PDB file of C-alpha atoms in Angstrom:
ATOM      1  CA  UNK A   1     -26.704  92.350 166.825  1.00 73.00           C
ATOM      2  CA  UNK A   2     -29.460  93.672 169.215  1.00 81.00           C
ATOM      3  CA  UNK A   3     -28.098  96.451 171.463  1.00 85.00           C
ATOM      4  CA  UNK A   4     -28.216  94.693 175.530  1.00 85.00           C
ATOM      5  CA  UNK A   5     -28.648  96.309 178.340  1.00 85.00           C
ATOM      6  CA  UNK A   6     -27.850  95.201 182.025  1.00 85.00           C
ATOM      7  CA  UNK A   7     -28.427  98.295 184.326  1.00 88.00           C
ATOM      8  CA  UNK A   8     -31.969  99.444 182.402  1.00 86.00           C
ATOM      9  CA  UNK A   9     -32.934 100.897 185.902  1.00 85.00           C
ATOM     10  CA  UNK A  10     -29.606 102.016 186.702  1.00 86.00           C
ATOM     11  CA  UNK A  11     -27.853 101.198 190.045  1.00 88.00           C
ATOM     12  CA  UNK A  12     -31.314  99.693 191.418  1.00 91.00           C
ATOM     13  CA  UNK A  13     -31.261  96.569 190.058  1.00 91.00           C
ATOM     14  CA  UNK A  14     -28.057  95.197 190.790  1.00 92.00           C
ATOM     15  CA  UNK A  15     -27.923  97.140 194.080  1.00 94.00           C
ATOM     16  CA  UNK A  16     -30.854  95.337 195.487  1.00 93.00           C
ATOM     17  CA  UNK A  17     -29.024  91.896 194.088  1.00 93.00           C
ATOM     18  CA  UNK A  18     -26.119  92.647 195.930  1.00 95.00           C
ATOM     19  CA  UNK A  19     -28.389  92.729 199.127  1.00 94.00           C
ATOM     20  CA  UNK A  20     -30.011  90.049 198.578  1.00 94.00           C
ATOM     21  CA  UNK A  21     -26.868  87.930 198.014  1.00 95.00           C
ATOM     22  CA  UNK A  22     -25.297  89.214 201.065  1.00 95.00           C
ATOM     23  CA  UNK A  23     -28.357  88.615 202.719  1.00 94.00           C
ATOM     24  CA  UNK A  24     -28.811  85.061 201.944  1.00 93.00           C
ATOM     25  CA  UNK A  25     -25.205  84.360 202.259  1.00 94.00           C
ATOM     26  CA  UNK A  26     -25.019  85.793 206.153  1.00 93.00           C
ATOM     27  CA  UNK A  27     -28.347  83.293 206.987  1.00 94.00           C
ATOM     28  CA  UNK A  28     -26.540  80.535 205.328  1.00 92.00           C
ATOM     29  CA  UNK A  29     -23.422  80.530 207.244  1.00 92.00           C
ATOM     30  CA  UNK A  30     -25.640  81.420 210.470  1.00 91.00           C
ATOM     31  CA  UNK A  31     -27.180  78.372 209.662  1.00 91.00           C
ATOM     32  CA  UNK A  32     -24.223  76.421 209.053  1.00 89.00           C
ATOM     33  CA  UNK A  33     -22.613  77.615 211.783  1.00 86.00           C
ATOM     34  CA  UNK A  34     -25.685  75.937 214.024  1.00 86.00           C
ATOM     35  CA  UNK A  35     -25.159  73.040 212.336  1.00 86.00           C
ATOM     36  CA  UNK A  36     -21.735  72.446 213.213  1.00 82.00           C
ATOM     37  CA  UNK A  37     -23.409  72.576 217.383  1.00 81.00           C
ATOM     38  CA  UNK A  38     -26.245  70.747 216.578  1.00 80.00           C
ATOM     39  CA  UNK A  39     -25.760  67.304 218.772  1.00 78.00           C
ATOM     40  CA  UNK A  40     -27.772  65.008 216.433  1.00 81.00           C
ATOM     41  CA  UNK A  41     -27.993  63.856 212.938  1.00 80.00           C
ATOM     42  CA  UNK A  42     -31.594  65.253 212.519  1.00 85.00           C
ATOM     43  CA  UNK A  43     -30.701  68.403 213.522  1.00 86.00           C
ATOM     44  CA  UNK A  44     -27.681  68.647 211.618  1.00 87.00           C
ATOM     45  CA  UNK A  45     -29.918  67.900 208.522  1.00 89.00           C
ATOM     46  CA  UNK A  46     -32.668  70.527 209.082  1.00 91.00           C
ATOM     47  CA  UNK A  47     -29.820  73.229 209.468  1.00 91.00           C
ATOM     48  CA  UNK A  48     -28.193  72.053 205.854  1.00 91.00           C
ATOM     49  CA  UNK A  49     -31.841  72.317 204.756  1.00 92.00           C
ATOM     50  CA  UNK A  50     -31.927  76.037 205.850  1.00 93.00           C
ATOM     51  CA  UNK A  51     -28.925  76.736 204.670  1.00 93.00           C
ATOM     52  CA  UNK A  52     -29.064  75.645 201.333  1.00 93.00           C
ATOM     53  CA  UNK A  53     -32.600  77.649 201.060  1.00 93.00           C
ATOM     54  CA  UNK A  54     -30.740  80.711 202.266  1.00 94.00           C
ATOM     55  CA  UNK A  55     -27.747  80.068 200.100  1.00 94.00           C
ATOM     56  CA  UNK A  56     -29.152  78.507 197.208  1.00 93.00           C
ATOM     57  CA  UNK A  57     -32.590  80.021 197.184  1.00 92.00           C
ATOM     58  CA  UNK A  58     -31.706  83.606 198.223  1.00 93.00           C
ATOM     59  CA  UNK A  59     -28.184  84.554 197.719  1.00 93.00           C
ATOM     60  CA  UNK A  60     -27.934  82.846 194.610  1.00 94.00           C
ATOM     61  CA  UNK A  61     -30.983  82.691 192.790  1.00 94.00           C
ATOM     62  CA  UNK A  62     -32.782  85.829 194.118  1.00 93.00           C
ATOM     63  CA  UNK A  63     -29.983  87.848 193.170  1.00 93.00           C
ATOM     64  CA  UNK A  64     -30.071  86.235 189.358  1.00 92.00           C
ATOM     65  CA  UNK A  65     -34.032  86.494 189.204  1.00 90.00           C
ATOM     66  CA  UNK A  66     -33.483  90.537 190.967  1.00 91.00           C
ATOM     67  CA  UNK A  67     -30.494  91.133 188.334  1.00 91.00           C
ATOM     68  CA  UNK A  68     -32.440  90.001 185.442  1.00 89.00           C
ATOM     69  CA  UNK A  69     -35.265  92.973 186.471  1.00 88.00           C
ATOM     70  CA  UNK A  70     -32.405  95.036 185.083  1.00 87.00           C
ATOM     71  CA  UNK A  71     -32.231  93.355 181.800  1.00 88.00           C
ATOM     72  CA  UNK A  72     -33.399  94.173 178.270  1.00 87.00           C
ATOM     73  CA  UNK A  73     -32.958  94.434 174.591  1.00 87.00           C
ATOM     74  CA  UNK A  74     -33.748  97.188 172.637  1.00 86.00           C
ATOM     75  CA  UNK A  75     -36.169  96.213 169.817  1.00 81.00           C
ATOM     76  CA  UNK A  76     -37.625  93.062 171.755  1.00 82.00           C
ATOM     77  CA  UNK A  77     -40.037  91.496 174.112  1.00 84.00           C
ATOM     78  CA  UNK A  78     -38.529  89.614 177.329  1.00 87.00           C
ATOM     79  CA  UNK A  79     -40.900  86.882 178.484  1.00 89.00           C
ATOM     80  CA  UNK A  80     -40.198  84.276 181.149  1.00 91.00           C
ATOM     81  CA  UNK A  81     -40.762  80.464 181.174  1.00 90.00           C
ATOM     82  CA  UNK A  82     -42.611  79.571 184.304  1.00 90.00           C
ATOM     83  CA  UNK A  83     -41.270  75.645 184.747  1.00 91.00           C
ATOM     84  CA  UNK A  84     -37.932  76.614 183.219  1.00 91.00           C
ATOM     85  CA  UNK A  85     -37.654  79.741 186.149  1.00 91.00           C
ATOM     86  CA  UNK A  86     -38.727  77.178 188.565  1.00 92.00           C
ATOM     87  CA  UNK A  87     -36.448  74.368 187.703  1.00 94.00           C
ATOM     88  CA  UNK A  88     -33.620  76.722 187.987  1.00 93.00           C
ATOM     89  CA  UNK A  89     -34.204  77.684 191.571  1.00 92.00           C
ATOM     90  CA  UNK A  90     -34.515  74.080 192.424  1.00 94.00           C
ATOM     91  CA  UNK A  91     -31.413  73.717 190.922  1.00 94.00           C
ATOM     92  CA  UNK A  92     -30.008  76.123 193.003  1.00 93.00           C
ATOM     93  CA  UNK A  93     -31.402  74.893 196.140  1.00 94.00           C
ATOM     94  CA  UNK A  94     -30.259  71.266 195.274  1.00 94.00           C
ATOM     95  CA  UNK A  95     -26.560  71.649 194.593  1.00 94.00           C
ATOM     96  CA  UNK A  96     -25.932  73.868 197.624  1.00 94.00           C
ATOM     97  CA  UNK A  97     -27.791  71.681 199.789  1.00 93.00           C
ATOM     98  CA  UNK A  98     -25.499  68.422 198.360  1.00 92.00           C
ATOM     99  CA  UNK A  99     -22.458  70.370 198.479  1.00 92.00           C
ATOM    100  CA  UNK A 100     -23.138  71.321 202.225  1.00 91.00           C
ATOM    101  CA  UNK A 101     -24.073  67.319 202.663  1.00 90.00           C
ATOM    102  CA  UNK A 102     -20.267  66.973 201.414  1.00 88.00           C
ATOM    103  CA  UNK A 103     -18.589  68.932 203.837  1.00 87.00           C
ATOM    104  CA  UNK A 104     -21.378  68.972 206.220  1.00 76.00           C
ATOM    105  CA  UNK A 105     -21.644  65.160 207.320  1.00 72.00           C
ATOM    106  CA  UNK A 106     -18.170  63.272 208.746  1.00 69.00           C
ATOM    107  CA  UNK A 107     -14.967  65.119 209.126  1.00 75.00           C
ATOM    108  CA  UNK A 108     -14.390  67.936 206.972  1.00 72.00           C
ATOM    109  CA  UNK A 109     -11.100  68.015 204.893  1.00 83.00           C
ATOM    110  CA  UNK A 110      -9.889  70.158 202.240  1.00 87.00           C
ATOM    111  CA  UNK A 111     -10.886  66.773 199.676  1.00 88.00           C
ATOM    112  CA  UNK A 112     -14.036  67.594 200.809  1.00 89.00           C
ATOM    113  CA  UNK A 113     -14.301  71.174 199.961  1.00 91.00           C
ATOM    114  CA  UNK A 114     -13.133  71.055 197.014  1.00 92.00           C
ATOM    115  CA  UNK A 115     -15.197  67.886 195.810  1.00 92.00           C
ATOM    116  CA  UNK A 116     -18.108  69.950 196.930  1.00 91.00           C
ATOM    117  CA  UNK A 117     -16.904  73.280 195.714  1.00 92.00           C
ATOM    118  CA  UNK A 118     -15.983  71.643 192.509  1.00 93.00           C
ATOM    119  CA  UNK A 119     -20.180  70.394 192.031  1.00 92.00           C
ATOM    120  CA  UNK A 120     -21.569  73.154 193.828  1.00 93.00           C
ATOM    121  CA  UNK A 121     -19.747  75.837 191.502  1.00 93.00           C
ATOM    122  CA  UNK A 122     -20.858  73.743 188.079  1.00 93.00           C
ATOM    123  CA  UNK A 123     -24.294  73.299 189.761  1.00 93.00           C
ATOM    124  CA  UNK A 124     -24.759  76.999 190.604  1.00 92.00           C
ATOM    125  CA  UNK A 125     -23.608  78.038 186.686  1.00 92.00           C
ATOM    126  CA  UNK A 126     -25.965  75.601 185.223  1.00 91.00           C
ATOM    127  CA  UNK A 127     -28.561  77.176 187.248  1.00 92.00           C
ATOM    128  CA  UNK A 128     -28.068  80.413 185.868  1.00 91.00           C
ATOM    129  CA  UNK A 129     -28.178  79.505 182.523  1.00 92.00           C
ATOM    130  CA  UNK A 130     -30.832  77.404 183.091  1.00 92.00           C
ATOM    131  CA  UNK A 131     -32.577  81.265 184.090  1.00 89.00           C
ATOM    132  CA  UNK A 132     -31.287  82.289 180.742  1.00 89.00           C
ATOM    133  CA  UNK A 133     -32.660  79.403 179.053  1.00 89.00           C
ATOM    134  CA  UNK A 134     -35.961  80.464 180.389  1.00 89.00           C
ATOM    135  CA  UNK A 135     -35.921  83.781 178.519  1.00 88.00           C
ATOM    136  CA  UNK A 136     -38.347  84.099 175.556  1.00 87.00           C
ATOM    137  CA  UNK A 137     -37.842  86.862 173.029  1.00 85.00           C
ATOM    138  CA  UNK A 138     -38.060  87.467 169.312  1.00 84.00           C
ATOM    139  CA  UNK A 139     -34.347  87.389 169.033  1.00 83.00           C
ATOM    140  CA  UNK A 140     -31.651  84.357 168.432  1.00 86.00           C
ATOM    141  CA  UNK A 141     -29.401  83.896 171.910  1.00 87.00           C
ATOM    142  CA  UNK A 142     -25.936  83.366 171.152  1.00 89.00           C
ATOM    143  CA  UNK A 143     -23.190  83.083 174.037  1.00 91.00           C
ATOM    144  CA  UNK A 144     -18.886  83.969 173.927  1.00 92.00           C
ATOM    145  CA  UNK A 145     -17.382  80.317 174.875  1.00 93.00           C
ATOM    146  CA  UNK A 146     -14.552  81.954 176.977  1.00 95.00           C
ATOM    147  CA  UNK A 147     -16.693  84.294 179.379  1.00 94.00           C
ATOM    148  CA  UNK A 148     -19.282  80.901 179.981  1.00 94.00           C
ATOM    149  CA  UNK A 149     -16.300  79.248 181.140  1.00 95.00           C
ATOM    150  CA  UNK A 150     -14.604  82.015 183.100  1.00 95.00           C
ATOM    151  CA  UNK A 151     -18.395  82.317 184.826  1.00 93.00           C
ATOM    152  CA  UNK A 152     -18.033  78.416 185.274  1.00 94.00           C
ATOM    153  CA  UNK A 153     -14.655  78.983 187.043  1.00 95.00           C
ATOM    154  CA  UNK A 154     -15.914  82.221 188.863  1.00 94.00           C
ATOM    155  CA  UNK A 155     -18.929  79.934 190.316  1.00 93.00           C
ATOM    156  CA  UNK A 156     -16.093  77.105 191.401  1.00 94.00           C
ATOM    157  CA  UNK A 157     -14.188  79.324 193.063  1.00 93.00           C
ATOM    158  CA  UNK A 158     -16.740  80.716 194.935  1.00 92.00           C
ATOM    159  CA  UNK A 159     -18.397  77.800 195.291  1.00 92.00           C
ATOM    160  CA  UNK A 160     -15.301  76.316 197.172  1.00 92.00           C
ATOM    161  CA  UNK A 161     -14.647  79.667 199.412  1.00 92.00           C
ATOM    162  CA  UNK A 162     -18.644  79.594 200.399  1.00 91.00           C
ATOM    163  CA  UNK A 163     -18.176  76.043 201.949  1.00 91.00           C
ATOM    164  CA  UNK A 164     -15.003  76.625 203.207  1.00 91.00           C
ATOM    165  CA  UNK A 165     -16.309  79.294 205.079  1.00 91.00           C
ATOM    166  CA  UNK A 166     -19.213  77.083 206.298  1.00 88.00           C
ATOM    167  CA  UNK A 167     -17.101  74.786 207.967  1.00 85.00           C
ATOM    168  CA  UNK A 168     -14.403  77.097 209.603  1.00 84.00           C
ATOM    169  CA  UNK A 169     -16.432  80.653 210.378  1.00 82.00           C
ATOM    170  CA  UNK A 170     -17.769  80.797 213.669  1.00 78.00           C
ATOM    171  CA  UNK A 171     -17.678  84.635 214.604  1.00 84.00           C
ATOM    172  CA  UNK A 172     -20.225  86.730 213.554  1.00 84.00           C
ATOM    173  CA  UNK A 173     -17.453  89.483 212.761  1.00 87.00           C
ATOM    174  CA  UNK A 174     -15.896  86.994 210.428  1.00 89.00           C
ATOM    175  CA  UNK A 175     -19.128  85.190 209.065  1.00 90.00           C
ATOM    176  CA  UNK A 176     -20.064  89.538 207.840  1.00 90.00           C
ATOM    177  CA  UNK A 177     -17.177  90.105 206.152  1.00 91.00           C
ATOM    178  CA  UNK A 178     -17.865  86.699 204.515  1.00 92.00           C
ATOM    179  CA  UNK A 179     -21.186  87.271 203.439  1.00 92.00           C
ATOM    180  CA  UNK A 180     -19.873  90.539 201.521  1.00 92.00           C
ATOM    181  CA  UNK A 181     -17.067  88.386 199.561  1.00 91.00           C
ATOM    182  CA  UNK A 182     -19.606  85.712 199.055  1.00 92.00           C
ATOM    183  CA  UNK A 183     -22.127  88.652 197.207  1.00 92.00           C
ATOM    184  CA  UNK A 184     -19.271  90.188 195.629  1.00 93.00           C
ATOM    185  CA  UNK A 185     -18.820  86.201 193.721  1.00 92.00           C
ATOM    186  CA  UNK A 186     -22.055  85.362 192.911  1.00 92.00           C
ATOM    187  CA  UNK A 187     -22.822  89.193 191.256  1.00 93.00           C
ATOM    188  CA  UNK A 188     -19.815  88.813 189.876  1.00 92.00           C
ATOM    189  CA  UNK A 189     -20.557  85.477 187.928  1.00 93.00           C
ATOM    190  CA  UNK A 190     -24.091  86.283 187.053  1.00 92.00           C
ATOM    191  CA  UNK A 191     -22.572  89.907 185.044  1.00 93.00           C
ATOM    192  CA  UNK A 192     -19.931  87.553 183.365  1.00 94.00           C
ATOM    193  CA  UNK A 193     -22.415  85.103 182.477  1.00 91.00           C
ATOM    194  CA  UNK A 194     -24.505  88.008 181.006  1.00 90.00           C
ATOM    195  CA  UNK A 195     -21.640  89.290 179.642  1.00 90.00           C
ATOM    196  CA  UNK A 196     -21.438  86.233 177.568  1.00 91.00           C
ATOM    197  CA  UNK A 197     -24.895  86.777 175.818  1.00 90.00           C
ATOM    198  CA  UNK A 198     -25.790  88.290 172.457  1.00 89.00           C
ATOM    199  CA  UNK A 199     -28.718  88.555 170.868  1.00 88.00           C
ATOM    200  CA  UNK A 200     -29.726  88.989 167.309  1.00 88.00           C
ATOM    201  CA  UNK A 201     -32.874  89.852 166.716  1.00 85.00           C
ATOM    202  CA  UNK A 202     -35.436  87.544 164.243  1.00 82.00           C
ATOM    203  CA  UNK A 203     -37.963  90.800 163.930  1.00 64.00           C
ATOM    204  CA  UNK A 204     -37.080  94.505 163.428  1.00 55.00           C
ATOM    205  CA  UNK A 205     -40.204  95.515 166.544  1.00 49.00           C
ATOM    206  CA  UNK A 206     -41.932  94.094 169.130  1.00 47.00           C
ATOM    207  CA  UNK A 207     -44.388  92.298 166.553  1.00 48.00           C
ATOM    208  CA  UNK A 208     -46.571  90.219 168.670  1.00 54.00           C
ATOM    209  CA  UNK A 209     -46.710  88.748 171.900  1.00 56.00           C
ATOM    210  CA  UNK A 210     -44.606  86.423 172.876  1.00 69.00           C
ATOM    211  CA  UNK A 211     -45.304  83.804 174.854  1.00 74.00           C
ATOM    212  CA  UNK A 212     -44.539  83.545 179.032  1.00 77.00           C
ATOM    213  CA  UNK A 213     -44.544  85.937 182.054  1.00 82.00           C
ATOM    214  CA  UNK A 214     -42.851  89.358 182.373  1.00 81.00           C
ATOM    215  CA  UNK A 215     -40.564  89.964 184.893  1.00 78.00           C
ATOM    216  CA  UNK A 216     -42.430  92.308 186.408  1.00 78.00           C
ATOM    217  CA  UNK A 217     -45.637  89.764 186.624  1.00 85.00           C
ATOM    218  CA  UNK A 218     -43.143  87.717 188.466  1.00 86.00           C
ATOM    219  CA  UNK A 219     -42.051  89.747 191.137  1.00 85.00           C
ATOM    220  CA  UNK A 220     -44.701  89.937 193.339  1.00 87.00           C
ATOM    221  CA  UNK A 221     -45.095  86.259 193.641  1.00 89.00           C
ATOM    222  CA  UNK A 222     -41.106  86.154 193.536  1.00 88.00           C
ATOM    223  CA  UNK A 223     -41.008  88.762 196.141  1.00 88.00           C
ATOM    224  CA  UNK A 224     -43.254  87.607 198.520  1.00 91.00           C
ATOM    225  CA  UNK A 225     -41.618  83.696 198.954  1.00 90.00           C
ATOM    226  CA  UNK A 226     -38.328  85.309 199.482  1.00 90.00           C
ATOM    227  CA  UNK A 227     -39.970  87.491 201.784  1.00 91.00           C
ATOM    228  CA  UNK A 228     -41.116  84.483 203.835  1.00 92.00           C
ATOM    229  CA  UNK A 229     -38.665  82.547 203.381  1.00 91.00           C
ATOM    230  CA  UNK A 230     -36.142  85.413 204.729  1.00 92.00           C
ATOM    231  CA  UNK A 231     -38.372  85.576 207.670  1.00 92.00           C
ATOM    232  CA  UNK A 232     -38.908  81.684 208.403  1.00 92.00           C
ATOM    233  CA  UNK A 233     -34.724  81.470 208.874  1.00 91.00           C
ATOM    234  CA  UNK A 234     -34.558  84.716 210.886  1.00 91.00           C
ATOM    235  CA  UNK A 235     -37.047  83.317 213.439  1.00 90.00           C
ATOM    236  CA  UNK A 236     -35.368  79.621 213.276  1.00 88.00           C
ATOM    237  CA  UNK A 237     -31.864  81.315 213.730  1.00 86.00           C
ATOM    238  CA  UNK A 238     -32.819  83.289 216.706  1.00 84.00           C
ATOM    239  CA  UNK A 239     -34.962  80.249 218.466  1.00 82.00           C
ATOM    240  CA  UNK A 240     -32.575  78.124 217.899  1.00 76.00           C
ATOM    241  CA  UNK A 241     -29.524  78.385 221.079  1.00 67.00           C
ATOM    242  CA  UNK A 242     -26.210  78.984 220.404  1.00 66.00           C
ATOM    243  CA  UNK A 243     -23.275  77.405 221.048  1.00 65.00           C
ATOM    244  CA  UNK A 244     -22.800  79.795 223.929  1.00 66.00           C
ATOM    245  CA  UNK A 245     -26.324  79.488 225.216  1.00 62.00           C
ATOM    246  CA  UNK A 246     -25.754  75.383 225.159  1.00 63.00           C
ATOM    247  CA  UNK A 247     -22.117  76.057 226.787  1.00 65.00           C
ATOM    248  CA  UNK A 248     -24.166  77.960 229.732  1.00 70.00           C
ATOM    249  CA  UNK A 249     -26.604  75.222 230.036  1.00 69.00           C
ATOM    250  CA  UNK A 250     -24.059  72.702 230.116  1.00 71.00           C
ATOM    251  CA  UNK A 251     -22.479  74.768 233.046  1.00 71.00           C
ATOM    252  CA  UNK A 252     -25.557  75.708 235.240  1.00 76.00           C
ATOM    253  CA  UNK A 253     -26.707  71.536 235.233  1.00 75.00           C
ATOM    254  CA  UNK A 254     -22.899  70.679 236.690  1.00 80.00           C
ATOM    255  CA  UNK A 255     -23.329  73.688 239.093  1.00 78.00           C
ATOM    256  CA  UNK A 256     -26.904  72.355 239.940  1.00 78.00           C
ATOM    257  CA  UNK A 257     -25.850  68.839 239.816  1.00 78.00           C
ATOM    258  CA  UNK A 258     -23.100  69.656 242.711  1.00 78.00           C
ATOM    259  CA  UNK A 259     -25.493  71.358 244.730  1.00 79.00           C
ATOM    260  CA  UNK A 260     -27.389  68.268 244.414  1.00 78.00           C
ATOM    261  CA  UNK A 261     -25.028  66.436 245.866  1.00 79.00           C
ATOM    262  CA  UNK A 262     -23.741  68.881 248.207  1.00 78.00           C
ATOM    263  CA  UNK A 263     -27.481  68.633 250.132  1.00 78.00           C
ATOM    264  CA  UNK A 264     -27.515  64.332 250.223  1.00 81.00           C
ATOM    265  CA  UNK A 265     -24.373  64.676 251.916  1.00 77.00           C
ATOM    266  CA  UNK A 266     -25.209  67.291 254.235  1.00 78.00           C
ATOM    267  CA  UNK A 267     -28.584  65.542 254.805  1.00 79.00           C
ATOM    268  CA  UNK A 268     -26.720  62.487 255.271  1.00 76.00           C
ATOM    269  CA  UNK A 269     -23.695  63.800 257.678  1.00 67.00           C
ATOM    270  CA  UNK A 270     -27.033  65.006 260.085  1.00 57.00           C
ATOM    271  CA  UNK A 271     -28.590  61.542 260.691  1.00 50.00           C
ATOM    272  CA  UNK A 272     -26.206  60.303 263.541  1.00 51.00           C
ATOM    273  CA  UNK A 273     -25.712  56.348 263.981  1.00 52.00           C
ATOM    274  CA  UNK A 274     -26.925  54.588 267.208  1.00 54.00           C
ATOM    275  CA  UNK A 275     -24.998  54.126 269.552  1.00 54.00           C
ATOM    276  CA  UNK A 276     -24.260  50.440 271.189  1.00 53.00           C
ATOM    277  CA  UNK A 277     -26.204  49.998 275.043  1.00 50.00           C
ATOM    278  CA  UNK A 278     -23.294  50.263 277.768  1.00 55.00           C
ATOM    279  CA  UNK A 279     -24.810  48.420 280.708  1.00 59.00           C
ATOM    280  CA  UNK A 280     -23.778  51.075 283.842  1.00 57.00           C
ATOM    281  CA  UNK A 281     -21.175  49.928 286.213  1.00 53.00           C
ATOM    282  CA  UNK A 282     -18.866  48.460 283.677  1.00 49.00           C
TER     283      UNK A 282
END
């Protein structure tokens, strides 16, 4: 067996992932939290859309594509499948984004939660070895059958927290200290996952190429759509009014309403009635 390594760069790599899965997971529940005030079915869907990019698309997959900077084998070449890396962030996006439809649409129950915590989590693991399956080395991939399924379980779990959170955090005291549990899960099943993996290698060197992108090839591309899309939910979040701001508005149209009214009935108390002709001497 080929000697693995997780933390090539040290700390680096799965310090950044960290970030980035906190990251991601605070915008998501921002965004879910707007979608609980939204007042219309179309806005309600947009927000879901947002938050499953955030969720899905940064907390989740950034972190595995920013973890996987980290990896390496000694004695082989690490290449990437482009459509395979791609599929697995749609992946990613897709089951978050149906598991917030779950909870997100009607009344939300615990059935709910855990029907969509239940997908969700086997979504999210299938997505990350989907990112595994992408890998392209000179080396035979083999995997331990009871850390896959404890990452399986791991990505349920949190899976079923993450939307539970979505529908009952409001707070954005609360939603922080959610968005560091929620990293803490989804690090924590992408190391078990990779935990799971062993390599043997099919040629003693590096031999010749082999065929795909580096990781490093990938990050600037990588880099730069998180980097937008990081930046398109910050400005939506912040445009967007919150449930305070709509509370206000509410309350200055009654108080302006009542003035309103207040001036018609003054107007109307100063227009005196005529009076009926008394015809003098009677």
């Amino acid at each position: 067996m080929a000697d693995v390594h997780h933390f090539t760069h040290g700390l680096v790599t799965p310090g950044v992932a960290y970030g980035l899965s906190i990251l991601g997971s605070l915008l998501g529940l921002l965004c879910t939290a707007r979608m609980r005030t939204a007042t219309t079915g179309k806005q309600r869907f947009w927000w879901i859309v947002l938050a499953a990019w955030a969720l899905g698309g940064t907390a989740i997959w950034a972190m595995h594509f920013m973890a996987m900077l980290g990896f390496s084998v000694t004695g082989a070449q690490i290449r990437y499948d482009i459509p395979r890396t791609a599929v697995s962030a749609l992946v990613a996006i897709v089951v978050v984004s149906l598991g917030l439809w779950i909870v997100g649409f009607g009344r939300p129950n615990m059935g709910r939660i855990v029907v969509g915590g239940i997908f969700t989590g086997v979504g999210v693991a299938g997505m990350h070895y989907i990112g595994m399956f992408a890998m392209r080395l000179n080396g035979t991939v083999s995997y331990d059958t009871g850390l896959v399924a404890a990452s399986v379980v791991i990505a349920v779990v949190a899976a079923t927290v993450a939307l539970w959170f979505t529908v009952v955090l409001t707070k954005p005291l609360a939603i922080g200290g959610a968005a560091l549990l929620m990293g803490v899960a989804v690090c924590g099943m992408h190391y078990t996952g990779m935990a799971a993996m062993s390599v043997q290698l099919t040629t003693p060197t590096l031999g010749g190429a082999t065929a795909g992108a580096s990781a490093a090839n990938l990050l600037v591309p990588i880099g730069v759509l998180v980097l937008l899309v990081i930046g398109g939910l910050v400005f939506a979040i912040g445009a967007a009014p919150t449930k305070e701001d709509l509370e206000a508005r509410a309350y200055l149209d009654k108080v302006q309403a009542a003035r309103e009214e207040a001036a018609i009935a003054a107007q109307r108390g100063t227009v005196r009635r005529p009076t009926a002709f008394t015809p003098r001497g009677k």
